[in-house]
Amino acid sequence: MAPRERATADLSARVAARLEAAGARASRVCVGFSGGLDSTVLLDLLAGLREDLAIDLEALHVHHGLSPFADDWAAHALREAARQGVPCRVLRVRVDLAAGRGPEAAARVARFEALAATGAPFVALAHHADDQAETVLLQALRGTGLRGLAAMGEVREEGGVRWVRPLLAELTRRAGDEPFRVAALGIEAYPATLAPGGLEDLRVHDPLADQRYLDLTGAAFDFHPTTSLYFAPFAHPERPFADFLG
């Protein structure tokens, strides 16, 4: 088996094990599906695991109505899910910009409520180790407490849903040179054809994105591509962060 094929097969096996550990076997599992590369990889993985895990799979795309590209992304999500033989629903939400949270936080609340309202017992999200590192950096910049620095958990129950992040421990394209990526990550080993045709990264066109934050986290990864590895120990929400302070 070629290195890339082996890396992809290994990633699939790790994702299957994490879903099993979360109790998702023989259950309805929905994927939060933006249509970007990360969620496309996750949808592709779960589509390939449907029979082995006996899961009822559905993609859920949240249409916030805030980006001029929102309709394009929704149409792309529907096409990509259909290509993989997975039913997909577009959930249109109204983001309350008058709630005093800020537009990005308000959109996150609307997205959470929309996904939880579907009644799915499991919702799989495509956050990975780079996202985890960025979350810790952002929380630190905001002056968060110890709980905030614990960042995201691989499994969390809230709103009647078990939220699962089966890629959270996986590194991505920022994590070093080609041999390291192929051996250690899996996500980058996916074929380039999985990238949305003709559409760039969703955040590039997201009016909610804090460009100063994106610039700073990008600089951190440019300075040291293995930044994610240094933040991995913070990613234990089930464990008091004070434990890491010695």
PDB file of C-alpha atoms in Angstrom:
ATOM      1  CA  MET A   1       0.000   0.000   0.000  1.00  0.00           C
ATOM      2  CA  ALA A   2       1.347   3.437  -0.966  1.00  0.00           C
ATOM      3  CA  PRO A   3       2.190   5.861   1.900  1.00  0.00           C
ATOM      4  CA  ARG A   4      -0.741   8.157   1.135  1.00  0.00           C
ATOM      5  CA  GLU A   5      -3.205   5.268   0.929  1.00  0.00           C
ATOM      6  CA  ARG A   6      -1.846   3.877   4.188  1.00  0.00           C
ATOM      7  CA  ALA A   7      -2.162   7.269   5.889  1.00  0.00           C
ATOM      8  CA  THR A   8      -5.764   7.615   4.744  1.00  0.00           C
ATOM      9  CA  ALA A   9      -6.641   4.083   5.877  1.00  0.00           C
ATOM     10  CA  ASP A  10      -5.007   4.720   9.253  1.00  0.00           C
ATOM     11  CA  LEU A  11      -6.953   7.959   9.666  1.00  0.00           C
ATOM     12  CA  SER A  12     -10.203   6.170   8.842  1.00  0.00           C
ATOM     13  CA  ALA A  13      -9.461   3.523  11.463  1.00  0.00           C
ATOM     14  CA  ARG A  14      -8.735   6.184  14.105  1.00  0.00           C
ATOM     15  CA  VAL A  15     -11.962   8.028  13.319  1.00  0.00           C
ATOM     16  CA  ALA A  16     -13.941   4.792  13.531  1.00  0.00           C
ATOM     17  CA  ALA A  17     -12.432   4.005  16.925  1.00  0.00           C
ATOM     18  CA  ARG A  18     -13.282   7.465  18.262  1.00  0.00           C
ATOM     19  CA  LEU A  19     -16.882   7.243  17.070  1.00  0.00           C
ATOM     20  CA  GLU A  20     -17.204   3.820  18.666  1.00  0.00           C
ATOM     21  CA  ALA A  21     -15.798   5.166  21.919  1.00  0.00           C
ATOM     22  CA  ALA A  22     -18.350   7.988  21.789  1.00  0.00           C
ATOM     23  CA  GLY A  23     -21.150   5.422  21.505  1.00  0.00           C
ATOM     24  CA  ALA A  24     -22.163   6.303  17.958  1.00  0.00           C
ATOM     25  CA  ARG A  25     -22.330   2.771  16.548  1.00  0.00           C
ATOM     26  CA  ALA A  26     -25.740   1.948  15.040  1.00  0.00           C
ATOM     27  CA  SER A  27     -26.931   5.514  15.646  1.00  0.00           C
ATOM     28  CA  ARG A  28     -27.997   8.522  13.642  1.00  0.00           C
ATOM     29  CA  VAL A  29     -24.944  10.722  13.057  1.00  0.00           C
ATOM     30  CA  CYS A  30     -25.121  14.158  11.469  1.00  0.00           C
ATOM     31  CA  VAL A  31     -22.085  16.013  10.153  1.00  0.00           C
ATOM     32  CA  GLY A  32     -21.817  19.764  10.543  1.00  0.00           C
ATOM     33  CA  PHE A  33     -20.957  20.366   6.904  1.00  0.00           C
ATOM     34  CA  SER A  34     -19.704  23.780   5.805  1.00  0.00           C
ATOM     35  CA  GLY A  35     -18.511  22.374   2.482  1.00  0.00           C
ATOM     36  CA  GLY A  36     -14.905  23.378   3.195  1.00  0.00           C
ATOM     37  CA  LEU A  37     -11.995  20.940   2.982  1.00  0.00           C
ATOM     38  CA  ASP A  38     -12.027  19.806   6.620  1.00  0.00           C
ATOM     39  CA  SER A  39     -15.729  18.999   6.792  1.00  0.00           C
ATOM     40  CA  THR A  40     -15.539  17.409   3.325  1.00  0.00           C
ATOM     41  CA  VAL A  41     -12.791  15.095   4.584  1.00  0.00           C
ATOM     42  CA  LEU A  42     -14.889  14.209   7.626  1.00  0.00           C
ATOM     43  CA  LEU A  43     -17.997  13.556   5.521  1.00  0.00           C
ATOM     44  CA  ASP A  44     -15.986  11.386   3.141  1.00  0.00           C
ATOM     45  CA  LEU A  45     -14.556   9.392   6.055  1.00  0.00           C
ATOM     46  CA  LEU A  46     -17.936   8.817   7.667  1.00  0.00           C
ATOM     47  CA  ALA A  47     -19.517   7.920   4.332  1.00  0.00           C
ATOM     48  CA  GLY A  48     -16.891   5.207   4.016  1.00  0.00           C
ATOM     49  CA  LEU A  49     -17.607   3.976   7.549  1.00  0.00           C
ATOM     50  CA  ARG A  50     -21.402   3.825   7.255  1.00  0.00           C
ATOM     51  CA  GLU A  51     -21.615   0.079   6.809  1.00  0.00           C
ATOM     52  CA  ASP A  52     -18.915  -0.841   9.315  1.00  0.00           C
ATOM     53  CA  LEU A  53     -20.436   1.345  12.039  1.00  0.00           C
ATOM     54  CA  ALA A  54     -24.058   0.849  10.926  1.00  0.00           C
ATOM     55  CA  ILE A  55     -24.696   4.584  11.178  1.00  0.00           C
ATOM     56  CA  ASP A  56     -27.505   6.591   9.610  1.00  0.00           C
ATOM     57  CA  LEU A  57     -25.549   9.505   8.130  1.00  0.00           C
ATOM     58  CA  GLU A  58     -26.777  12.978   7.199  1.00  0.00           C
ATOM     59  CA  ALA A  59     -24.994  16.242   6.380  1.00  0.00           C
ATOM     60  CA  LEU A  60     -26.234  19.519   7.863  1.00  0.00           C
ATOM     61  CA  HIS A  61     -25.217  22.825   6.304  1.00  0.00           C
ATOM     62  CA  VAL A  62     -26.017  25.990   8.269  1.00  0.00           C
ATOM     63  CA  HIS A  63     -26.835  28.982   6.068  1.00  0.00           C
ATOM     64  CA  HIS A  64     -26.205  32.108   8.154  1.00  0.00           C
ATOM     65  CA  GLY A  65     -27.254  34.526   5.428  1.00  0.00           C
ATOM     66  CA  LEU A  66     -24.417  36.885   6.327  1.00  0.00           C
ATOM     67  CA  SER A  67     -21.889  36.225   3.585  1.00  0.00           C
ATOM     68  CA  PRO A  68     -22.440  37.224  -0.055  1.00  0.00           C
ATOM     69  CA  PHE A  69     -21.202  33.709  -0.862  1.00  0.00           C
ATOM     70  CA  ALA A  70     -23.646  31.926   1.464  1.00  0.00           C
ATOM     71  CA  ASP A  71     -25.900  30.660  -1.336  1.00  0.00           C
ATOM     72  CA  ASP A  72     -22.874  29.398  -3.294  1.00  0.00           C
ATOM     73  CA  TRP A  73     -21.614  27.455  -0.283  1.00  0.00           C
ATOM     74  CA  ALA A  74     -25.045  25.949   0.360  1.00  0.00           C
ATOM     75  CA  ALA A  75     -25.308  24.835  -3.279  1.00  0.00           C
ATOM     76  CA  HIS A  76     -21.792  23.389  -3.124  1.00  0.00           C
ATOM     77  CA  ALA A  77     -22.593  21.510   0.097  1.00  0.00           C
ATOM     78  CA  LEU A  78     -25.661  19.940  -1.494  1.00  0.00           C
ATOM     79  CA  ARG A  79     -23.688  18.886  -4.578  1.00  0.00           C
ATOM     80  CA  GLU A  80     -20.786  17.438  -2.587  1.00  0.00           C
ATOM     81  CA  ALA A  81     -23.044  15.491  -0.229  1.00  0.00           C
ATOM     82  CA  ALA A  82     -24.993  14.121  -3.205  1.00  0.00           C
ATOM     83  CA  ARG A  83     -21.709  13.057  -4.814  1.00  0.00           C
ATOM     84  CA  GLN A  84     -20.958  11.009  -1.719  1.00  0.00           C
ATOM     85  CA  GLY A  85     -24.473   9.603  -1.542  1.00  0.00           C
ATOM     86  CA  VAL A  86     -25.256  11.367   1.733  1.00  0.00           C
ATOM     87  CA  PRO A  87     -28.520  13.258   2.284  1.00  0.00           C
ATOM     88  CA  CYS A  88     -27.959  16.906   3.113  1.00  0.00           C
ATOM     89  CA  ARG A  89     -30.171  19.549   4.651  1.00  0.00           C
ATOM     90  CA  VAL A  90     -29.596  23.302   4.528  1.00  0.00           C
ATOM     91  CA  LEU A  91     -30.569  24.935   7.816  1.00  0.00           C
ATOM     92  CA  ARG A  92     -31.319  28.624   7.362  1.00  0.00           C
ATOM     93  CA  VAL A  93     -30.878  30.670  10.510  1.00  0.00           C
ATOM     94  CA  ARG A  94     -31.359  34.255  11.592  1.00  0.00           C
ATOM     95  CA  VAL A  95     -28.308  35.577  13.379  1.00  0.00           C
ATOM     96  CA  ASP A  96     -29.224  37.975  16.173  1.00  0.00           C
ATOM     97  CA  LEU A  97     -26.718  40.765  15.663  1.00  0.00           C
ATOM     98  CA  ALA A  98     -28.392  42.892  18.347  1.00  0.00           C
ATOM     99  CA  ALA A  99     -27.673  40.467  21.191  1.00  0.00           C
ATOM    100  CA  GLY A 100     -24.419  42.180  22.163  1.00  0.00           C
ATOM    101  CA  ARG A 101     -22.250  39.113  21.512  1.00  0.00           C
ATOM    102  CA  GLY A 102     -20.509  40.280  18.377  1.00  0.00           C
ATOM    103  CA  PRO A 103     -21.323  38.869  14.930  1.00  0.00           C
ATOM    104  CA  GLU A 104     -19.004  35.842  15.077  1.00  0.00           C
ATOM    105  CA  ALA A 105     -20.268  34.729  18.490  1.00  0.00           C
ATOM    106  CA  ALA A 106     -23.872  35.399  17.463  1.00  0.00           C
ATOM    107  CA  ALA A 107     -23.433  33.227  14.376  1.00  0.00           C
ATOM    108  CA  ARG A 108     -21.908  30.466  16.511  1.00  0.00           C
ATOM    109  CA  VAL A 109     -24.933  30.536  18.841  1.00  0.00           C
ATOM    110  CA  ALA A 110     -27.350  30.390  15.910  1.00  0.00           C
ATOM    111  CA  ARG A 111     -25.409  27.500  14.392  1.00  0.00           C
ATOM    112  CA  PHE A 112     -25.381  25.547  17.652  1.00  0.00           C
ATOM    113  CA  GLU A 113     -29.115  26.046  18.159  1.00  0.00           C
ATOM    114  CA  ALA A 114     -29.918  25.009  14.585  1.00  0.00           C
ATOM    115  CA  LEU A 115     -27.838  21.819  14.773  1.00  0.00           C
ATOM    116  CA  ALA A 116     -29.201  20.896  18.207  1.00  0.00           C
ATOM    117  CA  ALA A 117     -32.785  21.479  17.056  1.00  0.00           C
ATOM    118  CA  THR A 118     -32.503  18.701  14.451  1.00  0.00           C
ATOM    119  CA  GLY A 119     -32.840  16.119  17.214  1.00  0.00           C
ATOM    120  CA  ALA A 120     -29.765  14.218  16.072  1.00  0.00           C
ATOM    121  CA  PRO A 121     -28.270  12.216  18.946  1.00  0.00           C
ATOM    122  CA  PHE A 122     -24.756  12.701  17.518  1.00  0.00           C
ATOM    123  CA  VAL A 123     -23.316  15.645  15.599  1.00  0.00           C
ATOM    124  CA  ALA A 124     -19.796  15.219  14.222  1.00  0.00           C
ATOM    125  CA  LEU A 125     -17.671  18.338  13.747  1.00  0.00           C
ATOM    126  CA  ALA A 126     -14.465  18.608  11.713  1.00  0.00           C
ATOM    127  CA  HIS A 127     -12.237  20.553  14.118  1.00  0.00           C
ATOM    128  CA  HIS A 128      -8.645  19.307  14.115  1.00  0.00           C
ATOM    129  CA  ALA A 129      -5.420  19.975  16.033  1.00  0.00           C
ATOM    130  CA  ASP A 130      -4.700  23.245  14.222  1.00  0.00           C
ATOM    131  CA  ASP A 131      -8.162  24.490  15.170  1.00  0.00           C
ATOM    132  CA  GLN A 132      -7.483  23.455  18.749  1.00  0.00           C
ATOM    133  CA  ALA A 133      -4.257  25.455  18.825  1.00  0.00           C
ATOM    134  CA  GLU A 134      -5.992  28.474  17.308  1.00  0.00           C
ATOM    135  CA  THR A 135      -8.743  28.219  19.932  1.00  0.00           C
ATOM    136  CA  VAL A 136      -6.222  28.252  22.773  1.00  0.00           C
ATOM    137  CA  LEU A 137      -4.424  31.239  21.217  1.00  0.00           C
ATOM    138  CA  LEU A 138      -7.689  33.141  20.803  1.00  0.00           C
ATOM    139  CA  GLN A 139      -8.808  32.361  24.361  1.00  0.00           C
ATOM    140  CA  ALA A 140      -5.464  33.528  25.703  1.00  0.00           C
ATOM    141  CA  LEU A 141      -5.704  36.766  23.690  1.00  0.00           C
ATOM    142  CA  ARG A 142      -9.147  37.373  25.166  1.00  0.00           C
ATOM    143  CA  GLY A 143      -7.810  36.922  28.689  1.00  0.00           C
ATOM    144  CA  THR A 144      -9.765  33.759  29.392  1.00  0.00           C
ATOM    145  CA  GLY A 145      -9.511  31.836  32.634  1.00  0.00           C
ATOM    146  CA  LEU A 146      -8.177  28.315  33.134  1.00  0.00           C
ATOM    147  CA  ARG A 147     -11.392  26.693  31.898  1.00  0.00           C
ATOM    148  CA  GLY A 148     -11.210  28.605  28.630  1.00  0.00           C
ATOM    149  CA  LEU A 149      -7.617  27.550  28.072  1.00  0.00           C
ATOM    150  CA  ALA A 150      -8.737  23.922  28.231  1.00  0.00           C
ATOM    151  CA  ALA A 151     -10.180  24.522  24.718  1.00  0.00           C
ATOM    152  CA  MET A 152     -12.351  21.969  22.887  1.00  0.00           C
ATOM    153  CA  GLY A 153     -13.174  18.441  23.916  1.00  0.00           C
ATOM    154  CA  GLU A 154     -13.327  15.420  21.632  1.00  0.00           C
ATOM    155  CA  VAL A 155     -16.754  14.494  23.019  1.00  0.00           C
ATOM    156  CA  ARG A 156     -19.188  16.852  24.731  1.00  0.00           C
ATOM    157  CA  GLU A 157     -22.863  16.590  25.645  1.00  0.00           C
ATOM    158  CA  GLU A 158     -24.927  19.748  25.451  1.00  0.00           C
ATOM    159  CA  GLY A 159     -28.379  20.702  24.246  1.00  0.00           C
ATOM    160  CA  GLY A 160     -29.482  17.070  24.140  1.00  0.00           C
ATOM    161  CA  VAL A 161     -26.744  16.267  21.605  1.00  0.00           C
ATOM    162  CA  ARG A 162     -23.459  14.409  21.871  1.00  0.00           C
ATOM    163  CA  TRP A 163     -20.989  16.552  19.935  1.00  0.00           C
ATOM    164  CA  VAL A 164     -18.073  14.524  18.589  1.00  0.00           C
ATOM    165  CA  ARG A 165     -14.834  15.826  17.084  1.00  0.00           C
ATOM    166  CA  PRO A 166     -13.142  12.703  15.713  1.00  0.00           C
ATOM    167  CA  LEU A 167     -10.382  14.684  13.946  1.00  0.00           C
ATOM    168  CA  LEU A 168      -9.384  16.792  16.943  1.00  0.00           C
ATOM    169  CA  ALA A 169      -6.105  14.962  17.526  1.00  0.00           C
ATOM    170  CA  GLU A 170      -5.132  15.068  13.851  1.00  0.00           C
ATOM    171  CA  LEU A 171      -2.481  17.386  12.462  1.00  0.00           C
ATOM    172  CA  THR A 172      -2.875  19.145   9.131  1.00  0.00           C
ATOM    173  CA  ARG A 173      -0.840  20.722   6.379  1.00  0.00           C
ATOM    174  CA  ARG A 174       0.857  23.194   8.730  1.00  0.00           C
ATOM    175  CA  ALA A 175       2.501  20.433  10.731  1.00  0.00           C
ATOM    176  CA  GLY A 176       5.864  20.079   9.061  1.00  0.00           C
ATOM    177  CA  ASP A 177       7.376  18.599   5.941  1.00  0.00           C
ATOM    178  CA  GLU A 178       5.875  16.056   3.571  1.00  0.00           C
ATOM    179  CA  PRO A 179       7.220  12.845   5.205  1.00  0.00           C
ATOM    180  CA  PHE A 180       5.990  14.016   8.593  1.00  0.00           C
ATOM    181  CA  ARG A 181       2.560  14.876   7.217  1.00  0.00           C
ATOM    182  CA  VAL A 182       2.099  11.575   5.416  1.00  0.00           C
ATOM    183  CA  ALA A 183       3.240   9.585   8.445  1.00  0.00           C
ATOM    184  CA  ALA A 184       1.444  11.497  11.177  1.00  0.00           C
ATOM    185  CA  LEU A 185      -1.684  13.212   9.999  1.00  0.00           C
ATOM    186  CA  GLY A 186      -3.910  11.652   7.372  1.00  0.00           C
ATOM    187  CA  ILE A 187      -5.942  14.753   6.519  1.00  0.00           C
ATOM    188  CA  GLU A 188      -3.411  16.097   4.041  1.00  0.00           C
ATOM    189  CA  ALA A 189      -3.098  12.620   2.546  1.00  0.00           C
ATOM    190  CA  TYR A 190      -6.569  13.045   1.099  1.00  0.00           C
ATOM    191  CA  PRO A 191      -6.711  13.659  -2.655  1.00  0.00           C
ATOM    192  CA  ALA A 192      -6.735  17.277  -3.735  1.00  0.00           C
ATOM    193  CA  THR A 193      -9.947  16.546  -5.641  1.00  0.00           C
ATOM    194  CA  LEU A 194     -11.811  16.714  -2.325  1.00  0.00           C
ATOM    195  CA  ALA A 195     -11.236  20.473  -2.200  1.00  0.00           C
ATOM    196  CA  PRO A 196     -14.329  22.458  -3.247  1.00  0.00           C
ATOM    197  CA  GLY A 197     -14.130  23.148  -6.968  1.00  0.00           C
ATOM    198  CA  GLY A 198     -13.538  26.803  -7.664  1.00  0.00           C
ATOM    199  CA  LEU A 199     -14.203  27.888  -4.068  1.00  0.00           C
ATOM    200  CA  GLU A 200     -11.527  29.145  -1.718  1.00  0.00           C
ATOM    201  CA  ASP A 201     -11.341  28.626   2.027  1.00  0.00           C
ATOM    202  CA  LEU A 202     -14.617  29.707   3.613  1.00  0.00           C
ATOM    203  CA  ARG A 203     -12.924  32.000   6.132  1.00  0.00           C
ATOM    204  CA  VAL A 204     -11.342  34.079   3.394  1.00  0.00           C
ATOM    205  CA  HIS A 205     -14.775  35.418   2.470  1.00  0.00           C
ATOM    206  CA  ASP A 206     -16.334  35.289   5.940  1.00  0.00           C
ATOM    207  CA  PRO A 207     -17.260  38.806   7.063  1.00  0.00           C
ATOM    208  CA  LEU A 208     -17.422  37.490  10.633  1.00  0.00           C
ATOM    209  CA  ALA A 209     -13.749  36.538  10.758  1.00  0.00           C
ATOM    210  CA  ASP A 210     -11.499  38.640  12.936  1.00  0.00           C
ATOM    211  CA  GLN A 211      -8.666  39.396  10.511  1.00  0.00           C
ATOM    212  CA  ARG A 212      -6.303  40.474  13.283  1.00  0.00           C
ATOM    213  CA  TYR A 213      -6.798  37.110  14.969  1.00  0.00           C
ATOM    214  CA  LEU A 214      -6.325  35.235  11.698  1.00  0.00           C
ATOM    215  CA  ASP A 215      -3.159  37.194  10.979  1.00  0.00           C
ATOM    216  CA  LEU A 216      -1.744  36.459  14.428  1.00  0.00           C
ATOM    217  CA  THR A 217      -2.491  32.735  14.414  1.00  0.00           C
ATOM    218  CA  GLY A 218      -1.196  32.483  10.858  1.00  0.00           C
ATOM    219  CA  ALA A 219       2.023  34.163  11.962  1.00  0.00           C
ATOM    220  CA  ALA A 220       2.357  31.683  14.832  1.00  0.00           C
ATOM    221  CA  PHE A 221       2.142  28.726  12.435  1.00  0.00           C
ATOM    222  CA  ASP A 222       4.487  30.396   9.952  1.00  0.00           C
ATOM    223  CA  PHE A 223       7.010  30.946  12.741  1.00  0.00           C
ATOM    224  CA  HIS A 224       6.759  27.344  13.920  1.00  0.00           C
ATOM    225  CA  PRO A 225       4.730  24.925  11.732  1.00  0.00           C
ATOM    226  CA  THR A 226       4.349  22.447  14.618  1.00  0.00           C
ATOM    227  CA  THR A 227       2.553  24.986  16.817  1.00  0.00           C
ATOM    228  CA  SER A 228      -0.337  22.502  17.158  1.00  0.00           C
ATOM    229  CA  LEU A 229       1.918  20.023  18.939  1.00  0.00           C
ATOM    230  CA  TYR A 230       2.739  22.543  21.645  1.00  0.00           C
ATOM    231  CA  PHE A 231      -0.906  23.243  22.366  1.00  0.00           C
ATOM    232  CA  ALA A 232      -2.050  19.606  22.372  1.00  0.00           C
ATOM    233  CA  PRO A 233      -1.646  19.200  26.176  1.00  0.00           C
ATOM    234  CA  PHE A 234      -4.146  22.034  26.717  1.00  0.00           C
ATOM    235  CA  ALA A 235      -6.923  20.102  24.992  1.00  0.00           C
ATOM    236  CA  HIS A 236      -8.375  18.297  27.978  1.00  0.00           C
ATOM    237  CA  PRO A 237     -11.620  20.038  29.007  1.00  0.00           C
ATOM    238  CA  GLU A 238     -12.497  17.079  31.229  1.00  0.00           C
ATOM    239  CA  ARG A 239      -9.390  17.708  33.280  1.00  0.00           C
ATOM    240  CA  PRO A 240      -8.730  20.809  35.415  1.00  0.00           C
ATOM    241  CA  PHE A 241      -6.215  23.000  33.610  1.00  0.00           C
ATOM    242  CA  ALA A 242      -4.443  23.545  36.928  1.00  0.00           C
ATOM    243  CA  ASP A 243      -3.210  19.934  36.644  1.00  0.00           C
ATOM    244  CA  PHE A 244      -0.902  21.069  33.843  1.00  0.00           C
ATOM    245  CA  LEU A 245       0.666  23.776  35.989  1.00  0.00           C
ATOM    246  CA  GLY A 246       2.516  21.270  38.161  1.00  0.00           C
TER     247      GLY A 246
END
